[in-house]
């Protein structure tokens, strides 16, 4: 199982978009408190649309509670990482895969990153670009992992209009 972990997210619209991505990709969303919004926030509902009821998410009181209760393989997405998302082989994971993303303003705490430097990744971008939007980062990295794993449980053909929609 792939988990998207948001460390103290601050912007409800980002989290709502990430909820939609998690539902579409079959990922679990783990939110580490404190959150910068209420889970019933109108912006969260709008961005997450009706997907909130169709996906799995958990709220954790702090990083230690989360980390102690979730064994598996962890990777950290940070502008300070020295590896790309594609440089890791996620197929070698024997347990759940946890992709950790930091809060929009300051990222993942330095102390956490220092303990895991070999599992810190950076999404390559132009040198004068500070960062990408959090929800875009989640989508990029989750897709990379799913691609390596062969898109488990995901539809490979159009299911609403039919696989032959373009040819009929």
Backbone as JSON Lines, residues from 0, in Angstrom:
{"i":0,"aa":"X","n":[0.84,-1.17,0.0],"ca":[0.0,0.0,0.0],"c":[0.9,1.25,0.0]}
{"i":1,"aa":"X","n":[0.51,2.21,-0.78],"ca":[1.23,3.49,-0.82],"c":[0.49,4.48,0.07]}
{"i":2,"aa":"X","n":[1.25,5.12,0.94],"ca":[0.72,6.16,1.82],"c":[1.31,7.5,1.42]}
{"i":3,"aa":"X","n":[0.46,8.49,1.33],"ca":[0.91,9.86,1.16],"c":[0.83,10.5,2.54]}
{"i":4,"aa":"X","n":[1.95,10.98,3.03],"ca":[2.03,11.54,4.38],"c":[2.25,13.04,4.26]}
{"i":5,"aa":"X","n":[1.32,13.81,4.83],"ca":[1.45,15.27,4.84],"c":[1.8,15.7,6.25]}
{"i":6,"aa":"X","n":[3.0,16.21,6.41],"ca":[3.46,16.7,7.71],"c":[2.93,18.11,7.92]}
{"i":7,"aa":"X","n":[1.99,18.27,8.81],"ca":[1.41,19.56,9.2],"c":[0.99,20.42,8.0]}
{"i":8,"aa":"X","n":[0.12,19.9,7.13],"ca":[-0.3,20.69,5.98],"c":[-1.03,21.96,6.41]}
{"i":9,"aa":"X","n":[-0.87,23.01,5.61],"ca":[-1.4,24.33,5.99],"c":[-2.53,24.83,5.09]}
{"i":10,"aa":"X","n":[-2.57,24.38,3.85],"ca":[-3.5,24.95,2.88],"c":[-4.58,23.92,2.54]}
{"i":11,"aa":"X","n":[-5.84,24.21,2.87],"ca":[-6.9,23.22,2.66],"c":[-7.08,22.81,1.21]}
{"i":12,"aa":"X","n":[-6.93,23.74,0.28],"ca":[-7.12,23.38,-1.13],"c":[-6.08,22.37,-1.59]}
{"i":13,"aa":"X","n":[-4.83,22.49,-1.13],"ca":[-3.81,21.5,-1.47],"c":[-4.2,20.13,-0.94]}
{"i":14,"aa":"X","n":[-4.61,20.07,0.32],"ca":[-4.99,18.79,0.91],"c":[-6.2,18.2,0.19]}
{"i":15,"aa":"X","n":[-7.16,19.04,-0.18],"ca":[-8.31,18.56,-0.94],"c":[-7.91,17.97,-2.27]}
{"i":16,"aa":"X","n":[-7.0,18.64,-2.98],"ca":[-6.51,18.1,-4.25],"c":[-5.75,16.79,-4.04]}
{"i":17,"aa":"X","n":[-5.0,16.71,-2.96],"ca":[-4.25,15.49,-2.65],"c":[-5.22,14.36,-2.3]}
{"i":18,"aa":"X","n":[-6.31,14.68,-1.64],"ca":[-7.33,13.66,-1.35],"c":[-7.87,13.08,-2.65]}
{"i":19,"aa":"X","n":[-8.11,13.94,-3.6],"ca":[-8.61,13.49,-4.91],"c":[-7.58,12.58,-5.58]}
{"i":20,"aa":"X","n":[-6.32,12.97,-5.54],"ca":[-5.25,12.15,-6.11],"c":[-5.16,10.8,-5.4]}
{"i":21,"aa":"X","n":[-5.23,10.81,-4.07],"ca":[-5.16,9.56,-3.31],"c":[-6.31,8.62,-3.69]}
{"i":22,"aa":"X","n":[-7.51,9.16,-3.83],"ca":[-8.64,8.33,-4.22],"c":[-8.4,7.73,-5.6]}
{"i":23,"aa":"X","n":[-7.99,8.55,-6.55],"ca":[-7.81,8.08,-7.93],"c":[-6.68,7.06,-8.05]}
{"i":24,"aa":"X","n":[-5.64,7.21,-7.23],"ca":[-4.49,6.31,-7.3],"c":[-4.56,5.16,-6.29]}
{"i":25,"aa":"X","n":[-5.57,5.14,-5.42],"ca":[-5.68,4.07,-4.43],"c":[-4.7,4.19,-3.29]}
{"i":26,"aa":"X","n":[-4.27,5.4,-2.98],"ca":[-3.32,5.63,-1.88],"c":[-4.06,5.99,-0.6]}
{"i":27,"aa":"X","n":[-3.43,5.72,0.52],"ca":[-3.92,6.16,1.83],"c":[-3.29,7.51,2.13]}
{"i":28,"aa":"X","n":[-4.06,8.4,2.72],"ca":[-3.55,9.71,3.11],"c":[-3.39,9.76,4.62]}
{"i":29,"aa":"X","n":[-2.21,10.12,5.08],"ca":[-1.93,10.28,6.5],"c":[-1.61,11.75,6.76]}
{"i":30,"aa":"X","n":[-2.38,12.38,7.64],"ca":[-2.2,13.79,7.98],"c":[-1.63,13.9,9.38]}
{"i":31,"aa":"X","n":[-0.51,14.61,9.52],"ca":[0.14,14.8,10.81],"c":[-0.26,16.17,11.35]}
{"i":32,"aa":"X","n":[-0.83,16.2,12.54],"ca":[-1.25,17.46,13.16],"c":[-0.04,18.22,13.72]}
{"i":33,"aa":"X","n":[-0.22,19.55,13.9],"ca":[-1.45,20.31,13.7],"c":[-1.69,20.62,12.23]}
{"i":34,"aa":"X","n":[-2.97,20.65,11.86],"ca":[-3.38,21.02,10.52],"c":[-3.64,22.52,10.49]}
{"i":35,"aa":"X","n":[-3.43,23.14,9.38],"ca":[-3.64,24.58,9.24],"c":[-5.07,24.93,8.85]}
{"i":36,"aa":"X","n":[-5.99,24.0,9.06],"ca":[-7.38,24.18,8.66],"c":[-8.22,23.15,9.39]}
{"i":37,"aa":"X","n":[-9.52,23.29,9.31],"ca":[-10.43,22.29,9.84],"c":[-10.81,21.34,8.73]}
{"i":38,"aa":"X","n":[-11.0,20.08,9.07],"ca":[-11.33,19.09,8.04],"c":[-12.69,19.36,7.39]}
{"i":39,"aa":"X","n":[-13.5,20.21,7.97],"ca":[-14.77,20.55,7.33],"c":[-14.69,21.88,6.59]}
{"i":40,"aa":"X","n":[-13.49,22.4,6.42],"ca":[-13.27,23.68,5.74],"c":[-13.88,23.64,4.34]}
{"i":41,"aa":"X","n":[-14.55,24.71,3.94],"ca":[-15.2,24.77,2.63],"c":[-14.21,24.58,1.49]}
{"i":42,"aa":"X","n":[-12.98,25.1,1.62],"ca":[-11.98,24.93,0.57],"c":[-11.57,23.47,0.43]}
{"i":43,"aa":"X","n":[-11.47,22.78,1.53],"ca":[-11.11,21.36,1.5],"c":[-12.22,20.58,0.81]}
{"i":44,"aa":"X","n":[-13.46,20.84,1.16],"ca":[-14.59,20.14,0.54],"c":[-14.64,20.4,-0.96]}
{"i":45,"aa":"X","n":[-14.44,21.65,-1.36],"ca":[-14.52,22.0,-2.77],"c":[-13.43,21.28,-3.57]}
{"i":46,"aa":"X","n":[-12.2,21.32,-3.09],"ca":[-11.09,20.7,-3.82],"c":[-11.19,19.17,-3.79]}
{"i":47,"aa":"X","n":[-11.59,18.62,-2.66],"ca":[-11.69,17.17,-2.53],"c":[-12.97,16.61,-3.12]}
{"i":48,"aa":"X","n":[-13.91,17.49,-3.42],"ca":[-15.2,17.12,-3.98],"c":[-15.81,15.97,-3.18]}
{"i":49,"aa":"X","n":[-16.35,15.0,-3.87],"ca":[-16.98,13.88,-3.19],"c":[-16.0,12.75,-2.89]}
{"i":50,"aa":"X","n":[-14.73,12.98,-3.14],"ca":[-13.74,11.92,-2.98],"c":[-13.42,11.6,-1.53]}
{"i":51,"aa":"X","n":[-13.69,12.5,-0.65],"ca":[-13.36,12.3,0.76],"c":[-14.01,11.04,1.32]}
{"i":52,"aa":"X","n":[-15.21,10.75,0.88],"ca":[-15.92,9.56,1.35],"c":[-15.51,8.29,0.63]}
{"i":53,"aa":"X","n":[-14.69,8.43,-0.41],"ca":[-14.31,7.26,-1.21],"c":[-12.83,6.92,-1.09]}
{"i":54,"aa":"X","n":[-12.16,7.52,-0.1],"ca":[-10.75,7.23,0.1],"c":[-10.48,7.06,1.58]}
{"i":55,"aa":"X","n":[-9.32,6.51,1.89],"ca":[-8.95,6.27,3.29],"c":[-7.96,7.33,3.73]}
{"i":56,"aa":"X","n":[-8.25,7.96,4.87],"ca":[-7.29,8.89,5.44],"c":[-7.3,8.76,6.96]}
{"i":57,"aa":"X","n":[-6.18,9.11,7.55],"ca":[-6.0,9.06,9.0],"c":[-5.38,10.38,9.45]}
{"i":58,"aa":"X","n":[-5.76,10.81,10.63],"ca":[-5.17,12.0,11.23],"c":[-4.39,11.56,12.46]}
{"i":59,"aa":"X","n":[-3.14,11.98,12.53],"ca":[-2.25,11.59,13.62],"c":[-1.91,12.82,14.46]}
{"i":60,"aa":"X","n":[-1.82,12.67,15.8],"ca":[-1.57,13.83,16.65],"c":[-0.18,14.44,16.52]}
{"i":61,"aa":"X","n":[0.8,13.62,16.1],"ca":[2.17,14.12,15.95],"c":[3.0,13.11,15.18]}
{"i":62,"aa":"X","n":[4.2,13.53,14.8],"ca":[5.08,12.68,13.99],"c":[5.44,11.39,14.7]}
{"i":63,"aa":"X","n":[5.79,11.45,15.98],"ca":[6.2,10.24,16.7],"c":[5.08,9.22,16.79]}
{"i":64,"aa":"X","n":[3.86,9.65,17.04],"ca":[2.72,8.72,17.08],"c":[2.54,8.05,15.72]}
{"i":65,"aa":"X","n":[2.63,8.84,14.69],"ca":[2.49,8.3,13.35],"c":[3.61,7.3,13.05]}
{"i":66,"aa":"X","n":[4.84,7.7,13.25],"ca":[6.0,6.88,12.89],"c":[6.03,5.58,13.68]}
{"i":67,"aa":"X","n":[5.7,5.65,14.96],"ca":[5.71,4.45,15.8],"c":[4.62,3.46,15.42]}
{"i":68,"aa":"X","n":[3.55,3.94,14.84],"ca":[2.44,3.06,14.49],"c":[2.41,2.58,13.06]}
{"i":69,"aa":"X","n":[3.43,2.92,12.28],"ca":[3.4,2.6,10.85],"c":[4.74,2.1,10.34]}
{"i":70,"aa":"X","n":[4.99,0.81,10.46],"ca":[6.23,0.26,9.91],"c":[6.16,0.2,8.39]}
{"i":71,"aa":"X","n":[7.28,0.32,7.76],"ca":[7.35,0.25,6.3],"c":[8.54,1.02,5.79]}
{"i":72,"aa":"X","n":[8.54,1.27,4.49],"ca":[9.64,1.99,3.84],"c":[9.23,3.44,3.64]}
{"i":73,"aa":"X","n":[10.08,4.35,4.12],"ca":[9.81,5.78,4.08],"c":[10.75,6.49,3.11]}
{"i":74,"aa":"X","n":[10.17,7.42,2.34],"ca":[10.94,8.32,1.5],"c":[10.45,9.73,1.77]}
{"i":75,"aa":"X","n":[11.35,10.7,1.68],"ca":[11.06,12.08,2.06],"c":[11.28,12.99,0.86]}
{"i":76,"aa":"X","n":[10.26,13.77,0.53],"ca":[10.35,14.67,-0.61],"c":[10.69,16.06,-0.09]}
{"i":77,"aa":"X","n":[11.84,16.56,-0.52],"ca":[12.35,17.83,0.0],"c":[13.25,18.49,-1.04]}
{"i":78,"aa":"X","n":[13.26,19.79,-1.03],"ca":[14.15,20.51,-1.95],"c":[15.62,20.26,-1.61]}
{"i":79,"aa":"X","n":[15.89,19.71,-0.44],"ca":[17.26,19.45,0.0],"c":[17.73,18.04,-0.34]}
{"i":80,"aa":"X","n":[16.86,17.23,-0.94],"ca":[17.23,15.87,-1.29],"c":[18.28,15.82,-2.39]}
{"i":81,"aa":"X","n":[19.06,14.76,-2.43],"ca":[20.11,14.63,-3.45],"c":[19.81,13.51,-4.44]}
{"i":82,"aa":"X","n":[18.64,12.9,-4.34],"ca":[18.24,11.84,-5.26],"c":[16.96,12.28,-5.96]}
{"i":83,"aa":"X","n":[16.7,11.71,-7.13],"ca":[15.43,11.97,-7.81],"c":[14.43,10.89,-7.42]}
{"i":84,"aa":"X","n":[13.15,11.13,-7.59],"ca":[12.16,10.08,-7.27],"c":[12.4,8.79,-8.07]}
{"i":85,"aa":"X","n":[12.91,8.91,-9.28],"ca":[13.13,7.72,-10.11],"c":[14.4,6.95,-9.74]}
{"i":86,"aa":"X","n":[15.23,7.5,-8.86],"ca":[16.48,6.82,-8.52],"c":[16.29,5.71,-7.49]}
{"i":87,"aa":"X","n":[15.11,5.61,-6.92],"ca":[14.83,4.56,-5.94],"c":[14.06,3.42,-6.62]}
{"i":88,"aa":"X","n":[14.28,2.2,-6.13],"ca":[13.56,1.04,-6.64],"c":[12.48,0.65,-5.63]}
{"i":89,"aa":"X","n":[11.28,1.1,-5.88],"ca":[10.17,0.87,-4.96],"c":[9.67,-0.57,-5.02]}
{"i":90,"aa":"X","n":[10.04,-1.31,-6.06],"ca":[9.61,-2.7,-6.17],"c":[10.27,-3.58,-5.11]}
{"i":91,"aa":"X","n":[11.34,-3.09,-4.5],"ca":[12.04,-3.86,-3.46],"c":[11.4,-3.68,-2.09]}
{"i":92,"aa":"X","n":[10.41,-2.82,-1.98],"ca":[9.73,-2.6,-0.69],"c":[8.94,-3.84,-0.32]}
{"i":93,"aa":"X","n":[9.1,-4.27,0.91],"ca":[8.39,-5.46,1.37],"c":[7.14,-5.1,2.16]}
{"i":94,"aa":"X","n":[7.07,-3.88,2.64],"ca":[5.9,-3.44,3.39],"c":[5.27,-2.25,2.7]}
{"i":95,"aa":"X","n":[4.53,-1.49,3.46],"ca":[3.9,-0.29,2.93],"c":[4.97,0.74,2.55]}
{"i":96,"aa":"X","n":[4.62,1.56,1.58],"ca":[5.49,2.63,1.11],"c":[4.92,3.95,1.62]}
{"i":97,"aa":"X","n":[5.75,4.74,2.28],"ca":[5.34,6.03,2.83],"c":[6.11,7.14,2.13]}
{"i":98,"aa":"X","n":[5.38,8.03,1.46],"ca":[5.97,9.18,0.79],"c":[5.63,10.4,1.64]}
{"i":99,"aa":"X","n":[6.65,11.0,2.25],"ca":[6.45,12.07,3.22],"c":[6.7,13.42,2.56]}
{"i":100,"aa":"X","n":[5.73,14.33,2.74],"ca":[5.8,15.68,2.21],"c":[5.63,16.66,3.36]}
{"i":101,"aa":"X","n":[6.35,17.76,3.33],"ca":[6.31,18.73,4.41],"c":[5.26,19.79,4.23]}
{"i":102,"aa":"X","n":[5.11,20.61,5.26],"ca":[4.15,21.71,5.18],"c":[4.6,22.73,4.15]}
{"i":103,"aa":"X","n":[3.62,23.43,3.6],"ca":[3.88,24.33,2.5],"c":[4.9,25.42,2.82]}
{"i":104,"aa":"X","n":[4.9,25.94,4.03],"ca":[5.79,27.07,4.35],"c":[7.22,26.67,4.66]}
{"i":105,"aa":"X","n":[7.43,25.54,5.32],"ca":[8.79,25.2,5.76],"c":[9.23,23.77,5.44]}
{"i":106,"aa":"X","n":[8.36,22.95,4.91],"ca":[8.75,21.59,4.55],"c":[8.8,20.64,5.74]}
{"i":107,"aa":"X","n":[9.55,19.58,5.57],"ca":[9.75,18.57,6.61],"c":[10.83,19.09,7.55]}
{"i":108,"aa":"X","n":[10.65,18.93,8.87],"ca":[11.68,19.41,9.8],"c":[13.07,18.83,9.5]}
{"i":109,"aa":"X","n":[14.03,19.67,9.67],"ca":[15.42,19.31,9.4],"c":[15.87,18.08,10.19]}
{"i":110,"aa":"X","n":[15.41,17.95,11.42],"ca":[15.8,16.82,12.26],"c":[15.36,15.49,11.63]}
{"i":111,"aa":"X","n":[14.17,15.47,11.06],"ca":[13.67,14.25,10.41],"c":[14.5,13.97,9.16]}
{"i":112,"aa":"X","n":[14.77,14.99,8.38],"ca":[15.54,14.81,7.15],"c":[16.96,14.35,7.44]}
{"i":113,"aa":"X","n":[17.59,14.91,8.47],"ca":[18.97,14.54,8.81],"c":[19.1,13.06,9.14]}
{"i":114,"aa":"X","n":[18.08,12.5,9.75],"ca":[18.1,11.08,10.11],"c":[17.86,10.17,8.91]}
{"i":115,"aa":"X","n":[17.49,10.75,7.77],"ca":[17.08,9.95,6.62],"c":[17.64,10.48,5.3]}
{"i":116,"aa":"X","n":[18.85,11.01,5.31],"ca":[19.38,11.68,4.12],"c":[19.42,10.78,2.89]}
{"i":117,"aa":"X","n":[19.67,9.51,3.06],"ca":[19.74,8.6,1.91],"c":[18.37,8.3,1.32]}
{"i":118,"aa":"X","n":[17.32,8.71,1.99],"ca":[15.97,8.5,1.47],"c":[15.27,9.83,1.19]}
{"i":119,"aa":"X","n":[16.06,10.87,1.05],"ca":[15.51,12.19,0.71],"c":[15.6,12.38,-0.8]}
{"i":120,"aa":"X","n":[14.49,12.79,-1.39],"ca":[14.46,13.0,-2.83],"c":[14.06,14.43,-3.16]}
{"i":121,"aa":"X","n":[14.52,14.85,-4.31],"ca":[14.2,16.18,-4.83],"c":[13.62,16.01,-6.22]}
{"i":122,"aa":"X","n":[12.57,16.75,-6.5],"ca":[12.03,16.79,-7.85],"c":[12.87,17.8,-8.63]}
{"i":123,"aa":"X","n":[13.58,17.37,-9.66],"ca":[14.44,18.3,-10.39],"c":[13.62,19.43,-11.02]}
{"i":124,"aa":"X","n":[14.16,20.63,-10.95],"ca":[13.53,21.8,-11.56],"c":[14.61,22.85,-11.81]}
{"i":125,"aa":"X","n":[14.23,23.91,-12.46],"ca":[15.17,24.99,-12.73],"c":[15.77,25.52,-11.43]}
{"i":126,"aa":"X","n":[17.02,25.95,-11.5],"ca":[17.73,26.39,-10.31],"c":[17.08,27.59,-9.64]}
{"i":127,"aa":"X","n":[16.42,28.44,-10.39],"ca":[15.81,29.63,-9.78],"c":[14.36,29.4,-9.36]}
{"i":128,"aa":"X","n":[13.87,28.16,-9.44],"ca":[12.53,27.83,-8.96],"c":[12.66,27.32,-7.53]}
{"i":129,"aa":"X","n":[11.98,27.96,-6.6],"ca":[12.08,27.56,-5.19],"c":[11.37,26.23,-4.94]}
{"i":130,"aa":"X","n":[10.16,26.09,-5.51],"ca":[9.4,24.86,-5.26],"c":[8.23,24.76,-6.22]}
{"i":131,"aa":"X","n":[7.63,23.59,-6.24],"ca":[6.38,23.33,-6.95],"c":[5.25,23.3,-5.94]}
{"i":132,"aa":"X","n":[4.03,23.38,-6.42],"ca":[2.87,23.26,-5.54],"c":[2.86,21.87,-4.91]}
{"i":133,"aa":"X","n":[2.5,21.81,-3.64],"ca":[2.5,20.55,-2.9],"c":[1.65,19.48,-3.57]}
{"i":134,"aa":"X","n":[0.45,19.81,-4.0],"ca":[-0.4,18.78,-4.6],"c":[0.19,18.27,-5.91]}
{"i":135,"aa":"X","n":[0.89,19.13,-6.65],"ca":[1.56,18.68,-7.87],"c":[2.7,17.73,-7.54]}
{"i":136,"aa":"X","n":[3.45,18.04,-6.49],"ca":[4.56,17.18,-6.07],"c":[4.06,15.79,-5.69]}
{"i":137,"aa":"X","n":[2.97,15.76,-4.93],"ca":[2.4,14.47,-4.52],"c":[2.05,13.65,-5.75]}
{"i":138,"aa":"X","n":[1.4,14.26,-6.71],"ca":[0.99,13.56,-7.92],"c":[2.2,13.03,-8.69]}
{"i":139,"aa":"X","n":[3.22,13.87,-8.85],"ca":[4.42,13.46,-9.59],"c":[5.11,12.25,-8.94]}
{"i":140,"aa":"X","n":[5.31,12.32,-7.65],"ca":[6.04,11.25,-6.96],"c":[5.19,9.98,-6.86]}
{"i":141,"aa":"X","n":[3.93,10.13,-6.53],"ca":[3.05,8.95,-6.45],"c":[2.99,8.24,-7.79]}
{"i":142,"aa":"X","n":[2.89,8.99,-8.87],"ca":[2.86,8.39,-10.21],"c":[4.15,7.62,-10.49]}
{"i":143,"aa":"X","n":[5.28,8.18,-10.1],"ca":[6.57,7.49,-10.31],"c":[6.57,6.14,-9.6]}
{"i":144,"aa":"X","n":[6.11,6.13,-8.37],"ca":[6.07,4.88,-7.6],"c":[5.09,3.89,-8.25]}
{"i":145,"aa":"X","n":[3.9,4.37,-8.58],"ca":[2.9,3.49,-9.2],"c":[3.39,2.93,-10.53]}
{"i":146,"aa":"X","n":[4.09,3.72,-11.31],"ca":[4.63,3.27,-12.59],"c":[5.6,2.11,-12.36]}
{"i":147,"aa":"X","n":[6.52,2.28,-11.4],"ca":[7.47,1.19,-11.12],"c":[6.76,-0.07,-10.65]}
{"i":148,"aa":"X","n":[5.67,0.09,-9.93],"ca":[4.94,-1.07,-9.39],"c":[3.97,-1.68,-10.4]}
{"i":149,"aa":"X","n":[3.83,-1.07,-11.56],"ca":[2.93,-1.6,-12.59],"c":[1.48,-1.15,-12.41]}
{"i":150,"aa":"X","n":[1.26,-0.03,-11.75],"ca":[-0.08,0.53,-11.54],"c":[-1.04,-0.48,-10.91]}
{"i":151,"aa":"X","n":[-0.69,-1.04,-9.76],"ca":[-1.53,-2.08,-9.16],"c":[-2.93,-1.57,-8.81]}
{"i":152,"aa":"X","n":[-3.94,-2.32,-9.25],"ca":[-5.32,-2.01,-8.93],"c":[-5.92,-0.85,-9.7]}
{"i":153,"aa":"X","n":[-5.18,-0.28,-10.65],"ca":[-5.68,0.86,-11.39],"c":[-6.17,0.44,-12.77]}
{"i":154,"aa":"X","n":[-7.22,1.1,-13.26],"ca":[-7.77,0.81,-14.58],"c":[-6.8,1.26,-15.65]}
{"i":155,"aa":"X","n":[-6.52,0.4,-16.57],"ca":[-5.62,0.74,-17.68],"c":[-6.39,1.14,-18.93]}
{"i":156,"aa":"X","n":[-7.72,1.02,-18.9],"ca":[-8.57,1.41,-20.02],"c":[-9.68,2.31,-19.5]}
{"i":157,"aa":"X","n":[-10.25,3.08,-20.39],"ca":[-11.4,3.93,-20.06],"c":[-12.58,3.05,-19.66]}
{"i":158,"aa":"X","n":[-13.13,3.29,-18.48],"ca":[-14.23,2.45,-17.99],"c":[-15.59,3.12,-18.07]}
{"i":159,"aa":"X","n":[-15.64,4.43,-18.13],"ca":[-16.93,5.11,-18.17],"c":[-17.53,5.07,-19.57]}
{"i":160,"aa":"X","n":[-16.76,5.43,-20.57],"ca":[-17.26,5.44,-21.95],"c":[-16.85,4.2,-22.74]}
{"i":161,"aa":"X","n":[-16.01,3.37,-22.14],"ca":[-15.59,2.14,-22.8],"c":[-14.23,2.25,-23.43]}
{"i":162,"aa":"X","n":[-13.5,1.14,-23.43],"ca":[-12.14,1.11,-23.96],"c":[-12.1,1.42,-25.45]}
{"i":163,"aa":"X","n":[-13.2,1.18,-26.15],"ca":[-13.23,1.41,-27.6],"c":[-13.83,2.76,-27.97]}
{"i":164,"aa":"X","n":[-13.92,3.67,-27.04],"ca":[-14.55,4.97,-27.27],"c":[-13.99,5.7,-28.49]}
{"i":165,"aa":"X","n":[-12.69,5.71,-28.67],"ca":[-12.09,6.44,-29.79],"c":[-12.28,5.75,-31.13]}
{"i":166,"aa":"X","n":[-12.44,4.46,-31.13],"ca":[-12.5,3.73,-32.39],"c":[-13.92,3.39,-32.84]}
{"i":167,"aa":"X","n":[-14.89,3.58,-32.01],"ca":[-16.26,3.24,-32.46],"c":[-16.99,4.43,-33.0]}
